[in-house]
Coordinates of C-alpha atoms and ligand atoms in Angstrom, one line a residue:
M1 CA 0.0 -0.1 0.1
A2 CA 2.7 2.3 1.0
F3 CA 4.9 1.6 -2.1
S4 CA 4.3 4.4 -4.4
A5 CA 4.3 6.8 -1.3
F6 CA 7.8 6.7 -1.0
Q7 CA 8.3 8.7 -4.2
L8 CA 7.0 11.6 -1.9
R9 CA 9.8 10.7 0.4
F10 CA 12.9 10.9 -1.7
V11 CA 14.6 13.0 0.8
Q12 CA 13.8 10.8 3.7
L13 CA 14.8 7.7 1.7
L14 CA 18.3 9.3 0.9
L15 CA 19.0 10.0 4.3
V16 CA 18.2 6.3 5.2
V17 CA 20.3 5.1 2.4
L18 CA 23.3 7.3 3.7
G19 CA 22.5 5.7 7.1
V20 CA 23.0 2.2 5.5
A21 CA 26.1 3.4 3.7
F22 CA 27.6 4.5 6.7
I23 CA 27.4 1.2 8.4
L24 CA 28.5 -0.6 5.5
F25 CA 31.6 1.5 5.4
Q26 CA 32.4 0.4 8.9
L27 CA 32.2 -3.2 8.1
P28 CA 35.4 -5.0 8.9
S29 CA 37.6 -5.7 5.9
T30 CA 38.8 -8.9 6.9
H31 CA 35.5 -10.7 7.7
K32 CA 35.5 -14.3 7.0
E33 CA 33.1 -15.2 4.1
T34 CA 33.3 -18.9 4.7
A35 CA 34.1 -19.3 8.4
P36 CA 30.7 -20.2 9.7
T37 CA 29.6 -23.5 8.7
Q38 CA 26.7 -24.5 10.8
E39 CA 23.4 -24.8 9.2
V40 CA 20.5 -22.4 10.4
W41 CA 18.2 -25.3 11.5
G42 CA 19.6 -25.3 15.1
D43 CA 19.1 -28.3 17.4
P44 CA 16.0 -29.8 18.5
G45 CA 14.6 -27.9 21.6
D46 CA 16.1 -24.6 20.8
N47 CA 12.9 -23.6 19.2
F48 CA 14.2 -22.3 15.8
D49 CA 12.0 -25.1 14.4
D50 CA 8.7 -23.2 15.6
I51 CA 9.5 -20.6 12.8
R52 CA 8.3 -23.4 10.3
N53 CA 4.8 -23.6 12.0
E54 CA 1.6 -22.3 10.5
T55 CA 2.2 -18.7 11.8
L56 CA 5.8 -18.4 11.1
G57 CA 6.9 -18.5 14.8
V58 CA 4.6 -15.8 16.1
Q59 CA 1.1 -16.4 17.3
K60 CA -0.8 -14.9 14.4
V61 CA -0.1 -13.6 10.8
F62 CA -2.4 -10.7 9.7
A63 CA -2.7 -8.9 6.5
I64 CA -4.5 -5.8 5.9
N65 CA -6.9 -5.6 3.1
L66 CA -9.4 -3.2 1.9
A67 CA -13.1 -4.8 1.1
S68 CA -12.6 -3.2 -2.3
R69 CA -9.7 -5.2 -3.1
P70 CA -10.6 -8.8 -3.3
D71 CA -7.9 -9.2 -6.0
K72 CA -5.2 -8.5 -3.4
R73 CA -6.8 -10.8 -0.9
D74 CA -6.6 -13.6 -3.4
N75 CA -2.9 -13.0 -3.8
I76 CA -2.3 -13.3 -0.1
V77 CA -4.6 -16.4 0.3
L78 CA -3.1 -18.2 -2.4
G79 CA 0.5 -17.2 -1.7
S80 CA 0.4 -18.1 2.0
S81 CA -1.5 -21.3 1.1
V82 CA 1.5 -22.5 -1.1
S83 CA 4.0 -21.3 1.6
N84 CA 2.1 -23.2 4.3
F85 CA 1.2 -20.4 6.7
H86 CA -2.1 -19.0 7.9
V87 CA -3.4 -15.5 7.5
E88 CA -6.1 -13.6 9.3
W89 CA -7.4 -10.3 8.1
I90 CA -7.4 -6.8 9.3
D91 CA -10.0 -4.8 7.3
G92 CA -8.4 -1.7 5.5
V93 CA -9.8 1.5 6.3
T94 CA -11.1 4.3 3.9
P95 CA -11.2 8.1 4.9
D96 CA -15.1 8.1 4.8
E97 CA -15.1 5.6 7.7
I98 CA -13.0 7.8 10.0
D99 CA -15.0 10.4 11.9
N100 CA -13.1 13.7 12.1
K101 CA -13.3 13.6 15.8
S102 CA -11.2 10.4 15.9
Y103 CA -7.9 11.9 14.5
P104 CA -5.1 12.3 17.2
Y105 CA -4.6 15.8 18.2
N106 CA -1.1 15.7 16.8
W107 CA -1.9 14.4 13.3
N108 CA -0.5 16.5 10.8
H109 CA -3.3 17.5 8.4
D110 CA -1.1 18.3 5.5
Q111 CA -1.0 14.7 4.8
K112 CA -3.6 12.9 2.7
R113 CA -6.8 11.5 4.6
T114 CA -5.9 8.2 2.7
E115 CA -2.4 8.3 4.7
Y116 CA -4.3 8.5 7.9
A117 CA -6.6 5.7 7.1
A118 CA -3.8 3.5 6.1
R119 CA -2.2 4.3 9.4
R120 CA -5.4 3.6 11.2
A121 CA -5.6 0.0 9.8
H122 CA -2.1 -0.6 11.1
V123 CA -3.2 0.8 14.5
N124 CA -6.2 -1.4 14.5
G125 CA -4.0 -4.3 13.9
L126 CA -1.9 -3.3 17.0
Q127 CA -5.0 -2.9 19.0
R128 CA -6.1 -6.4 18.1
I129 CA -2.8 -7.7 19.2
V130 CA -3.3 -6.0 22.5
Q131 CA -6.9 -7.1 22.9
E132 CA -6.2 -10.9 22.0
R133 CA -3.0 -10.8 24.4
L134 CA -0.9 -12.2 21.5
T135 CA 2.6 -12.8 22.5
S136 CA 3.8 -11.6 18.9
A137 CA 2.3 -11.3 15.7
I138 CA 3.2 -10.3 12.1
I139 CA 1.3 -7.6 10.2
M140 CA 1.7 -7.4 6.4
E141 CA 0.2 -5.2 3.7
D142 CA -1.7 -7.0 0.9
D143 CA 0.8 -6.3 -1.8
A144 CA 3.4 -8.3 0.0
D145 CA 5.6 -10.9 -1.8
W146 CA 8.1 -13.3 -0.4
D147 CA 10.7 -15.7 -1.2
V148 CA 9.6 -19.5 -1.5
S149 CA 12.4 -20.0 1.2
L150 CA 10.6 -17.5 3.7
K151 CA 10.6 -19.9 6.4
L152 CA 14.5 -20.5 6.0
Q153 CA 15.0 -17.0 5.7
L154 CA 13.2 -16.1 8.9
Q155 CA 15.2 -19.0 10.8
S156 CA 18.4 -17.3 9.5
F157 CA 17.1 -13.9 10.7
A158 CA 16.1 -15.3 14.1
H159 CA 19.9 -16.5 14.7
A160 CA 20.9 -13.0 14.1
V161 CA 18.3 -11.3 16.1
R162 CA 19.0 -13.6 19.0
A163 CA 22.5 -13.1 18.8
L164 CA 22.0 -9.2 18.8
Q165 CA 19.6 -9.6 21.9
S166 CA 21.8 -11.7 24.0
Q167 CA 25.4 -12.4 23.4
D168 CA 24.9 -15.8 25.1
T169 CA 23.9 -17.7 22.2
Q170 CA 23.3 -20.8 24.2
K171 CA 20.4 -19.1 26.1
I172 CA 17.1 -20.2 24.6
P173 CA 14.4 -17.6 24.6
T174 CA 11.3 -18.6 26.5
Q175 CA 8.7 -16.1 24.7
S176 CA 9.4 -16.4 21.0
P177 CA 11.9 -18.0 18.8
Y178 CA 13.0 -14.7 17.7
G179 CA 14.2 -13.7 21.2
D180 CA 12.4 -12.2 24.1
D181 CA 13.7 -8.6 23.9
W182 CA 12.3 -6.8 20.8
D183 CA 9.3 -4.6 19.9
I184 CA 9.5 -4.7 16.2
L185 CA 11.2 -6.9 13.4
W186 CA 11.0 -4.9 10.4
L187 CA 11.3 -7.7 7.9
G188 CA 9.8 -5.9 4.9
H189 CA 10.9 -2.3 4.3
C190 CA 12.1 -0.2 1.3
G191 CA 14.8 1.7 3.3
L192 CA 16.5 1.4 6.6
S193 CA 19.2 2.8 8.7
C194 CA 21.0 1.3 11.6
K195 CA 22.1 2.2 15.0
T196 CA 25.8 2.3 14.2
D197 CA 27.0 2.3 17.7
L198 CA 25.6 -1.2 18.5
P199 CA 26.8 -4.6 17.2
F200 CA 25.4 -6.0 13.9
Y201 CA 25.3 -9.5 12.4
L202 CA 26.3 -10.6 9.0
T203 CA 25.2 -13.7 7.3
P204 CA 27.5 -14.8 4.5
N205 CA 26.2 -16.7 1.2
D206 CA 22.6 -16.0 1.5
P207 CA 21.6 -17.3 -2.0
T208 CA 18.1 -15.2 -1.8
I209 CA 19.7 -11.9 -1.8
P210 CA 19.0 -9.6 -4.9
M211 CA 22.0 -7.9 -6.3
P212 CA 22.0 -4.0 -5.5
R213 CA 21.3 -3.4 -9.2
H214 CA 17.9 -5.1 -8.5
F215 CA 17.1 -3.0 -5.5
R216 CA 13.8 -0.8 -5.8
P217 CA 14.3 1.9 -8.4
L218 CA 15.4 4.7 -6.2
W219 CA 18.2 2.7 -5.0
R220 CA 19.3 1.3 -8.4
D221 CA 21.7 4.3 -9.2
S222 CA 22.8 4.8 -5.7
P223 CA 26.8 4.8 -5.8
I224 CA 27.1 4.2 -2.2
F225 CA 26.2 0.4 -2.7
E226 CA 29.1 -0.2 -5.0
G227 CA 32.6 -1.1 -3.8
H228 CA 31.6 -1.3 0.0
E229 CA 32.0 -3.9 2.3
R230 CA 29.0 -5.7 2.7
P231 CA 29.5 -8.6 0.3
D232 CA 26.7 -8.6 -2.2
H233 CA 25.5 -12.0 -0.9
S234 CA 25.6 -11.3 2.8
R235 CA 22.6 -10.2 4.7
L236 CA 23.1 -7.5 7.5
V237 CA 20.9 -7.5 10.5
C238 CA 21.1 -4.6 12.8
T239 CA 19.3 -2.6 15.4
A240 CA 17.3 -0.3 13.3
S241 CA 17.1 3.5 13.9
D242 CA 14.7 4.3 11.0
G243 CA 13.0 2.7 8.1
V244 CA 10.5 3.5 5.4
C245 CA 7.5 1.4 4.1
S246 CA 5.8 -0.8 6.6
M247 CA 5.0 -3.7 4.2
F248 CA 5.8 -6.6 6.6
Y249 CA 6.8 -6.6 10.3
A250 CA 6.5 -8.6 13.3
V251 CA 5.7 -6.9 16.7
S252 CA 5.7 -8.2 20.3
Y253 CA 2.9 -7.7 22.7
R254 CA 4.9 -5.1 24.5
G255 CA 5.7 -3.4 21.2
A256 CA 2.0 -3.2 20.1
Q257 CA 1.1 -1.8 23.7
R258 CA 3.8 0.8 23.3
I259 CA 2.8 1.9 19.8
L260 CA -0.9 1.9 20.6
A261 CA 0.1 4.3 23.6
A262 CA 2.0 6.5 21.4
L263 CA -0.1 6.8 18.2
S264 CA -3.4 6.9 19.8
V265 CA -4.0 6.7 23.7
N266 CA -1.5 9.3 24.9
P267 CA 0.6 10.6 22.1
S268 CA 1.7 13.6 24.3
G269 CA 4.2 11.5 26.2
L270 CA 6.2 11.0 23.2
A271 CA 4.9 13.7 20.9
E272 CA 7.1 16.2 22.7
E273 CA 10.3 14.3 22.0
I274 CA 9.7 13.3 18.4
N275 CA 7.0 14.1 15.8
I276 CA 4.8 11.2 15.4
G277 CA 1.9 12.9 13.8
A278 CA 3.1 11.2 10.5
Q279 CA 2.3 8.3 8.3
F280 CA 2.5 4.8 10.2
D281 CA 6.0 3.9 8.8
I282 CA 7.6 7.3 9.4
S283 CA 6.1 7.3 12.9
L284 CA 7.5 3.7 13.6
G285 CA 10.9 4.7 12.4
R286 CA 11.0 7.6 14.8
M287 CA 10.0 5.5 17.6
C288 CA 12.8 3.1 16.7
G289 CA 15.4 5.9 16.4
N290 CA 14.6 7.4 19.8
G291 CA 14.8 4.2 21.5
Y292 CA 11.3 4.1 22.6
L293 CA 11.0 0.8 20.6
R294 CA 13.6 -1.8 20.1
C295 CA 13.6 -2.6 16.5
F296 CA 15.7 -5.1 14.5
A297 CA 15.9 -5.3 10.7
P298 CA 17.5 -7.2 7.8
F299 CA 19.3 -5.4 5.1
P300 CA 18.4 -5.8 2.4
S301 CA 14.7 -6.4 3.1
I302 CA 13.6 -10.0 3.4
T303 CA 10.2 -9.7 1.9
G304 CA 9.2 -7.7 -1.2
G305 CA 6.3 -6.4 -3.1
F306 CA 4.1 -7.9 -5.8
R307 CA 2.2 -5.9 -8.7
Q308 CA -0.4 -7.5 -10.7
A309 CA -0.6 -6.7 -14.4
G310 CA -2.8 -4.0 -15.6
S311 CA -3.1 -0.4 -15.2
K312 CA -0.8 1.4 -12.5
A313 CA -3.7 2.6 -10.8
K314 CA -4.3 -1.0 -9.4
S315 CA -1.1 -0.9 -7.2
S316 CA -1.8 1.7 -4.7
D317 CA -4.7 2.5 -2.4
I318 CA -3.2 5.4 -0.9
N319 CA -2.0 7.5 -3.8
D320 CA -3.9 7.9 -7.0
E321 CA -1.6 6.7 -9.7
T322 CA -2.1 6.9 -13.3
G323 CA 0.0 5.5 -16.0
E324 CA 0.9 2.7 -18.8
Q325 CA -0.5 -0.8 -18.6
A326 CA 2.4 -3.0 -17.0
G327 CA 3.1 -6.8 -16.4
F328 CA 3.3 -8.6 -13.4
S329 CA 6.2 -7.8 -11.3
S330 CA 7.8 -8.5 -8.0
S331 CA 10.4 -6.5 -6.2
G332 CA 13.0 -7.3 -3.5
V333 CA 12.5 -11.1 -3.8
M334 CA 14.9 -13.4 -5.5
Y335 CA 12.5 -16.6 -5.7
S336 CA 9.2 -14.9 -5.7
T337 CA 6.2 -16.9 -4.4
M338 CA 3.7 -14.8 -6.5
L339 CA 5.5 -15.1 -9.7
N340 CA 6.1 -18.9 -9.3
I341 CA 2.5 -19.6 -8.3
N342 CA 1.6 -21.4 -11.5
R343 CA 4.8 -23.5 -11.5
I344 CA 4.2 -24.5 -7.8
L345 CA 0.5 -25.6 -8.5
K346 CA 1.7 -27.5 -11.5
G347 CA 4.1 -29.4 -9.3
E348 CA 7.2 -28.5 -11.0
R349 CA 10.3 -29.2 -9.0
T350 CA 12.0 -25.8 -9.6
V351 CA 11.0 -22.1 -9.1
H352 CA 12.4 -19.4 -11.3
A353 CA 14.4 -16.4 -10.4
T354 CA 13.0 -12.9 -10.7
W355 CA 15.8 -12.0 -12.6
D356 CA 17.9 -13.7 -15.5
D357 CA 21.4 -12.4 -14.3
V358 CA 21.7 -14.5 -11.2
D359 CA 23.8 -17.3 -10.2
V360 CA 21.0 -20.0 -10.0
L361 CA 18.3 -19.4 -12.3
D362 CA 16.0 -22.5 -11.6
V363 CA 16.3 -23.9 -8.1
I364 CA 14.7 -26.7 -6.2
P365 CA 13.3 -24.7 -3.1
G366 CA 14.5 -27.6 -0.8
D367 CA 17.9 -27.0 -2.1
I368 CA 18.3 -23.6 -0.8
T369 CA 20.4 -23.7 2.4
M370 CA 21.7 -21.0 4.7
K371 CA 24.5 -21.0 7.1
Q372 CA 24.9 -19.1 10.3
G373 CA 26.6 -15.9 10.3
A374 CA 28.5 -13.9 13.0
I375 CA 28.2 -10.8 15.1
Y376 CA 30.4 -7.9 14.7
G377 CA 31.3 -4.5 16.5
I378 CA 30.9 -5.8 20.2
Ligands
NAG401 C1 4.0 -21.1 16.4 O1 5.3 -20.9 17.1 C2 4.9 -20.0 18.0 C3 6.3 -19.7 18.9 O2 6.7 -20.8 19.4 C4 3.8 -20.2 19.1 O3 3.6 -19.3 20.0 C5 2.5 -20.4 18.2 O4 1.7 -20.9 19.0 C6 2.9 -21.5 17.2 N1 1.7 -21.6 16.5 C7 1.2 -22.7 15.9 C8 -0.1 -22.6 15.0 O5 1.7 -23.8 16.1
NAG402 C1 -13.5 16.1 8.0 O1 -12.4 17.0 7.7 C2 -12.2 17.1 6.2 C3 -10.8 17.7 6.0 O2 -10.1 18.1 7.2 C4 -13.3 17.9 5.5 O3 -13.1 17.9 4.1 C5 -14.5 17.1 5.7 O4 -15.7 17.9 5.3 C6 -14.8 16.9 7.3 N1 -15.9 16.1 7.5 C7 -17.0 16.3 8.3 C8 -18.0 15.4 8.4 O5 -16.8 17.3 9.0

């Protein structure tokens, strides 16, 4: 939903990209590409396996969808079905459904009413997590796409975030396979900056990372990704200080309570420190940045976005877009679930990469493997 909104935020995105460049500059030049050899599965009893369950290791997975867009609901229902996880729905919100009285006092009315409606849908999701006392949940927007290896990617990510939360990697978290001390896991974004004074984690040889030239359009020409130290095939995980686009994230119960407080119940506590009268993703980034929330994120983003063929207007429910007809496309994902739907349903053994210029064009999903990485900057 927020996809095309980031055109409006070019400057913000630039700042974010510069933040990432900063941390990439700081990566140790001698780090070992091949040293860690342990597979990411883990041992029985250490609960990494829970991530492969019907709800990706959190208690519920929600997707936000407007009643007027059953086409997008079809995508998520079918995609999650072939990926073996279960999605529940949060109704999207239209501006007409929002009484003017219900805007928080600090909402910046220069922004579009559709942007508040989109934020309200996310807040409704957080409200539901608190209402249902969910230990943790995932919220996605309905134009999400993910790799066929999503569960393995999430297991790999869990190794990283657990290491960043507790340097005692033998300690098994009790609340969540992703660790017990986080508010947000920002799994799907279109820009990120990291807290560079804190350690970060690097997972080498991840076969599902798109090359930088395939990053979202605004990044493609960005020189700062060239020739720097994050090897192209390594995934970085850091404590996030900002992010753009709230396409796919996990939130803990504590995180949902805190965001509900900050964006609705009593914004004044935080509004004095940071401006949170903004779109959901921008407000979220600010809450991560000032330490109100403890946020972790991968770079590049794990999940991506899917666009159906047809007029450009189909893609965003926030902005009115006009433009040429276009084909099906996916961004940010190497082995796209959505683009491979027909192959998967036909029972073909392999899936096809989103781009032709990759190391492995056709892969058997079960053959994708990931090794554990290592923490740096302690
Ligand atoms: C999946 O794993 C999480 C984390 O252990 C757990 O809270 C949740 O109940 C599990 N869900 C299912 C459907 O098994
Ligand atoms: C609510 O506010 C918007 C813009 O601030 C205005 O256009 C609209 O007429 C208002 N609706 C009502 C019912 O007062």
